[in-house]
XYZ file of C-alpha atoms in Angstrom:
408
model
C -6.072 52.927 19.780
C -5.742 49.476 21.311
C -9.259 48.318 22.148
C -9.816 46.195 25.243
C -13.207 45.124 26.614
C -14.801 47.693 28.911
C -17.170 45.956 31.319
C -19.569 47.862 33.556
C -22.100 46.077 35.786
C -21.637 42.799 33.901
C -22.234 44.479 30.528
C -19.558 44.998 27.870
C -20.008 48.569 26.619
C -17.577 48.690 23.693
C -16.825 46.658 20.583
C -13.810 45.529 18.590
C -14.298 46.188 14.839
C -12.000 43.434 13.579
C -13.241 40.919 16.142
C -16.884 41.474 15.198
C -16.117 41.111 11.502
C -14.006 38.004 12.062
C -16.752 36.304 14.098
C -19.328 37.124 11.399
C -16.957 35.588 8.846
C -16.643 32.461 11.001
C -20.402 32.038 10.992
C -20.508 32.448 7.215
C -17.822 29.806 6.791
C -19.713 27.434 9.102
C -22.863 27.763 6.995
C -20.927 27.193 3.783
C -19.411 24.032 5.260
C -22.850 22.790 6.330
C -24.208 23.539 2.855
C -21.547 21.289 1.359
C -22.012 18.618 4.019
C -25.788 18.488 3.540
C -25.570 18.728 -0.245
C -27.880 21.739 -0.378
C -28.119 23.563 -3.683
C -28.392 27.337 -3.572
C -30.836 29.195 -5.804
C -27.953 29.948 -8.160
C -27.217 26.213 -8.378
C -30.810 25.289 -9.152
C -32.087 24.904 -5.589
C -35.573 25.864 -4.463
C -34.975 27.388 -1.029
C -36.022 30.832 0.267
C -35.642 33.451 -2.447
C -36.274 36.784 -0.737
C -35.888 37.045 3.019
C -36.606 39.908 5.403
C -34.839 39.773 8.780
C -36.085 42.160 11.463
C -33.357 42.415 14.070
C -30.573 41.285 11.727
C -27.411 42.521 13.417
C -26.647 40.065 16.218
C -27.631 36.722 17.736
C -30.354 34.663 16.135
C -31.296 37.369 13.644
C -27.784 37.646 12.209
C -27.439 33.860 12.148
C -30.760 33.570 10.295
C -29.682 36.065 7.652
C -26.345 34.309 7.200
C -28.076 30.932 6.828
C -30.535 32.263 4.249
C -27.896 34.029 2.161
C -24.894 31.745 2.295
C -26.594 28.348 2.414
C -29.570 28.996 0.124
C -28.451 31.994 -1.938
C -31.319 34.225 -0.767
C -31.595 37.925 -1.432
C -31.968 39.579 1.982
C -33.164 42.808 3.517
C -32.070 43.368 7.112
C -33.300 45.896 9.657
C -31.597 46.873 12.918
C -30.794 49.966 14.908
C -27.060 50.473 15.456
C -24.762 53.323 16.441
C -22.271 54.078 13.703
C -18.601 54.587 14.513
C -17.008 58.023 14.592
C -13.436 59.125 14.046
C -12.762 58.655 17.753
C -15.102 55.870 18.819
C -16.083 52.411 17.630
C -19.672 51.667 16.678
C -21.912 49.024 18.210
C -21.157 45.353 17.486
C -24.132 45.034 15.159
C -22.874 47.851 12.918
C -19.723 45.846 12.175
C -21.634 42.583 11.827
C -23.937 44.186 9.256
C -21.031 45.772 7.384
C -19.214 42.437 7.168
C -22.374 40.631 6.068
C -23.039 43.129 3.276
C -19.405 43.004 2.149
C -19.381 39.199 1.955
C -22.806 39.056 0.297
C -21.628 41.465 -2.396
C -18.499 39.377 -2.950
C -20.725 36.317 -3.494
C -22.989 38.186 -5.908
C -25.886 38.086 -3.441
C -28.387 40.910 -3.257
C -28.606 42.521 0.185
C -29.662 45.794 1.713
C -29.452 46.801 5.360
C -31.590 49.505 6.948
C -30.215 51.145 10.078
C -33.341 52.413 11.795
C -36.120 51.823 14.300
C -37.803 48.574 13.246
C -40.803 49.481 15.422
C -41.590 52.502 13.235
C -43.926 52.742 10.250
C -41.266 54.792 8.475
C -38.910 51.818 8.407
C -41.744 49.536 7.310
C -42.298 51.899 4.384
C -38.587 51.726 3.509
C -38.686 47.927 3.441
C -41.751 47.945 1.199
C -40.034 50.433 -1.113
C -36.978 48.182 -1.420
C -39.121 45.126 -2.227
C -40.932 47.045 -4.967
C -37.680 48.508 -6.305
C -36.249 44.990 -6.523
C -39.511 43.686 -7.977
C -39.739 40.899 -5.400
C -42.029 39.543 -2.714
C -40.773 38.105 0.567
C -41.252 34.383 1.046
C -39.719 34.390 4.537
C -39.965 37.051 7.244
C -37.857 36.550 10.379
C -38.860 38.497 13.485
C -35.934 38.628 15.906
C -36.332 41.993 17.610
C -35.301 42.504 21.224
C -35.299 45.949 22.771
C -35.805 47.504 26.208
C -38.019 50.220 24.701
C -40.618 50.662 21.953
C -42.452 53.754 20.778
C -46.040 53.063 19.772
C -46.316 54.297 16.161
C -49.938 55.392 16.685
C -49.670 57.271 19.969
C -45.891 58.025 20.092
C -45.898 56.827 23.719
C -42.581 55.253 24.735
C -42.927 51.943 26.590
C -40.187 50.239 28.607
C -39.830 46.533 29.318
C -38.563 45.011 32.564
C -37.376 41.587 33.575
C -39.159 40.886 36.856
C -41.051 38.047 38.524
C -44.809 38.326 38.880
C -46.626 38.078 42.217
C -43.656 37.773 44.551
C -39.944 38.521 44.716
C -37.478 36.057 43.255
C -34.122 35.094 44.716
C -31.391 32.873 43.397
C -27.695 32.431 42.765
C -26.166 34.448 39.933
C -22.832 33.581 38.355
C -20.655 36.469 37.188
C -19.342 35.167 33.867
C -16.150 37.228 33.952
C -15.032 36.743 37.547
C -16.620 33.385 38.354
C -18.057 34.869 41.538
C -21.409 33.536 42.744
C -23.746 36.029 44.357
C -27.224 35.639 45.788
C -29.538 38.146 44.139
C -33.133 39.147 44.759
C -35.419 40.797 42.209
C -38.557 42.558 43.356
C -41.872 41.646 41.667
C -43.505 43.610 38.867
C -45.699 46.478 39.911
C -48.024 48.963 38.281
C -47.898 48.752 34.504
C -44.692 46.685 34.368
C -46.390 43.614 32.863
C -48.489 45.526 30.335
C -45.568 47.694 29.257
C -43.276 44.703 28.798
C -45.876 42.986 26.624
C -46.204 46.199 24.628
C -42.459 46.161 23.920
C -41.601 42.462 23.679
C -44.935 40.888 22.739
C -46.366 40.212 19.297
C -48.126 43.490 18.529
C -45.293 44.846 16.407
C -44.806 41.510 14.586
C -48.498 41.520 13.700
C -48.248 45.109 12.452
C -45.298 44.217 10.241
C -47.096 41.321 8.564
C -50.290 43.338 8.137
C -48.520 46.228 6.408
C -46.367 43.969 4.236
C -49.434 41.965 3.209
C -51.465 45.089 2.437
C -48.585 46.410 0.311
C -48.574 43.133 -1.650
C -44.928 42.332 -0.936
C -45.525 38.880 0.573
C -45.344 35.931 -1.803
C -47.671 32.980 -2.106
C -46.662 30.514 0.598
C -44.882 33.176 2.649
C -43.815 32.051 6.102
C -42.968 34.205 9.077
C -41.133 33.089 12.203
C -40.555 34.814 15.541
C -38.090 33.610 18.149
C -38.837 32.797 21.772
C -37.544 30.851 24.752
C -39.185 28.524 27.251
C -36.275 27.221 29.287
C -36.167 24.775 32.192
C -38.690 24.734 35.028
C -36.093 26.045 37.467
C -36.041 29.371 35.597
C -39.775 29.759 35.007
C -40.424 31.950 38.052
C -38.046 34.638 36.796
C -38.482 34.124 33.070
C -41.367 32.104 31.610
C -43.813 33.089 34.369
C -42.345 36.588 34.760
C -42.829 39.771 32.763
C -40.676 38.708 29.812
C -42.396 35.323 29.734
C -45.748 37.115 29.586
C -44.537 38.986 26.516
C -43.354 35.737 24.928
C -46.759 34.177 25.566
C -48.363 37.149 23.847
C -46.001 36.588 20.919
C -47.086 32.946 20.721
C -50.763 33.891 20.952
C -50.489 36.413 18.138
C -48.728 33.836 15.983
C -52.109 32.126 15.619
C -53.836 35.280 14.337
C -50.931 36.042 11.990
C -51.127 32.456 10.766
C -54.792 32.950 9.916
C -54.000 36.196 8.077
C -51.440 34.384 5.912
C -53.722 31.461 5.106
C -55.165 33.219 2.048
C -51.613 33.369 0.672
C -51.069 29.721 1.515
C -48.580 30.873 4.110
C -48.047 30.268 7.810
C -46.709 31.835 11.007
C -44.644 30.063 13.629
C -42.812 30.741 16.852
C -39.517 28.902 17.163
C -38.533 28.035 20.725
C -34.743 28.298 20.734
C -31.933 27.216 23.023
C -30.723 29.295 25.958
C -27.575 31.270 25.138
C -25.358 33.920 26.668
C -26.784 37.400 26.111
C -26.018 40.825 27.511
C -28.545 40.268 30.287
C -27.676 36.664 31.187
C -24.959 37.609 33.647
C -27.290 39.575 35.888
C -30.347 37.298 35.970
C -30.433 35.052 39.050
C -30.172 31.332 38.191
C -29.963 31.824 34.401
C -26.205 32.405 34.189
C -25.487 29.547 36.594
C -27.888 27.280 34.721
C -26.221 28.069 31.393
C -22.814 27.262 32.865
C -24.005 23.833 33.971
C -25.993 23.253 30.771
C -23.114 24.130 28.442
C -20.747 21.764 30.230
C -23.236 18.890 29.939
C -24.152 19.545 26.306
C -20.537 19.987 25.203
C -19.679 16.647 26.789
C -22.548 15.097 24.808
C -21.569 16.855 21.596
C -24.960 18.609 21.342
C -24.053 22.168 22.330
C -25.027 24.832 19.790
C -24.497 28.549 19.429
C -26.666 30.906 17.382
C -25.378 29.884 13.964
C -25.619 26.157 14.676
C -29.196 26.570 15.911
C -30.374 28.645 12.976
C -28.669 26.499 10.353
C -30.409 23.457 11.861
C -33.719 25.333 12.003
C -33.515 26.125 8.298
C -32.194 22.765 7.111
C -34.097 20.398 9.410
C -37.348 22.241 10.135
C -38.166 24.792 7.418
C -36.666 23.770 4.079
C -36.975 20.001 4.131
C -38.850 19.583 0.842
C -37.490 18.430 -2.479
C -34.461 20.411 -3.605
C -34.438 22.409 -0.322
C -37.944 23.734 -0.906
C -40.275 24.623 1.965
C -41.333 21.355 3.563
C -43.871 20.359 6.183
C -42.875 21.940 9.484
C -42.878 19.737 12.581
C -44.568 21.586 15.469
C -45.794 20.866 18.982
C -49.414 21.028 20.165
C -49.215 24.849 20.296
C -47.942 25.082 16.707
C -44.451 25.980 17.941
C -41.206 24.806 16.356
C -39.038 23.179 19.000
C -35.396 23.725 18.155
C -34.756 23.730 21.922
C -35.193 19.943 21.825
C -31.587 19.142 22.682
C -31.523 21.545 25.623
C -34.772 20.279 27.124
C -33.986 16.616 26.532
C -35.158 14.972 29.792
C -31.800 13.245 30.297
C -29.963 16.568 29.924
C -32.299 18.309 32.344
C -31.959 15.440 34.825
C -28.194 16.017 34.845
C -28.713 19.755 35.292
C -31.065 19.167 38.232
C -28.500 16.875 39.827
C -25.588 19.307 39.531
C -27.197 22.718 40.120
C -27.829 22.406 43.895
C -24.218 21.329 44.455
C -22.417 24.192 42.699
C -20.369 26.243 45.147
C -17.780 28.986 44.880
C -15.126 26.349 45.528
C -16.150 23.975 42.733
C -17.622 26.371 40.147
C -14.671 25.851 37.802
C -15.247 22.081 37.759
C -19.046 22.002 37.708
C -19.717 24.717 35.101
C -18.327 25.741 31.721
C -17.097 29.049 33.084
C -14.504 29.441 30.336
C -17.151 28.895 27.671
C -19.515 31.410 29.281
C -16.757 34.004 29.442
C -15.838 33.392 25.804
C -19.446 33.753 24.624
C -19.933 36.888 26.732
C -16.897 38.580 25.164
C -17.640 37.257 21.677
C -20.878 39.267 21.474
C -18.755 42.432 21.288
C -15.937 41.064 19.130
C -13.507 40.064 21.869
C -11.811 36.705 22.467
C -12.129 35.885 18.756
C -9.425 33.452 17.555
C -7.001 34.968 15.061
C -7.474 38.601 16.110
C -4.483 40.650 17.301
C -5.921 42.574 20.233
C -2.652 44.478 20.694
C -2.967 45.997 17.219
C -3.614 49.723 17.059
C -7.009 50.533 15.535
C -6.799 53.828 13.632
C -9.908 53.585 11.455
C -13.108 52.728 13.340
C -14.990 52.250 10.061
C -12.640 49.604 8.705
C -13.349 45.878 8.817
C -11.409 42.953 7.363
């Protein structure tokens, strides 16, 4: 079968096995190059970086990039958790299944210990599996990455299924949305949250599950002295706050940040710490349908690429590890620079006042006629397709795929 991207309502619903694997390999090679450039020694070379790392939400985006950075720059043993659909004889699996398979294959080739759990990271059953692996290996985690994003979560105590929504709070929100594939600009309106929308979104995307993870890992004695845990969030520019930061998803992110303080206190007796890292805005599966966000990213990417400061997931996470987390002697855990809310700001290049001033100048003047010149439409389209293994350099997309389990 020749696999071409299938796009429905601005969402790509299929994946290319070889493309996903090739993009994961590219990220691994980037990290290896940065390791050499920075002169970082892995654990196997006598370095003192993270030894045993747990990544919750390891299959795509920032979670995958974090796991790659830990393993291939610092030589960490890693356990990853994500929920993916496996391929069948007639159908490809989800992108994350191939990303995980490629990661495990490359880790094994490098002699790195890794194990990937395909299951519901919100469940106590999966938490028990992770604890079992740590005890089987005879290790304790010194870094726990929380990078889960899901539209639904089942409460492990009550078994009630909660659903998250992306809506404004208080009043409807309208704005221009850029279709990343067609370049068409539409004016969209999203109705405000109602009923239990806010509470349910916090239940799914807030910090309750993160706190439960750390509590159970700590009680099982599988967290090391000095263990750090980091969750990922996004603030974004003021122009997007009404739909994002001050909306339902933003409320969940604020809950995440609030719970970071209580988790931090819980880790104090281990000499550890908890942080939220505020990351850069990137193309995701939902970006194309959120008013303003997709258009903003198009303008932002063009500006940052011209400045040489644009980053994707792997560039962000490699910089987070090397310039924020492991800055001590011999790549050991150093003092972490944080803002007044104890947040790591790796979104510093995006929210640079001079960058945002350029964005504010260009955004009101983008029209259907000049969208190609004023935005990085080609870059947006590439990133959108890349998530599912398409538009990857070096991949023959005319090649017949006969084995949906195979990766290169």
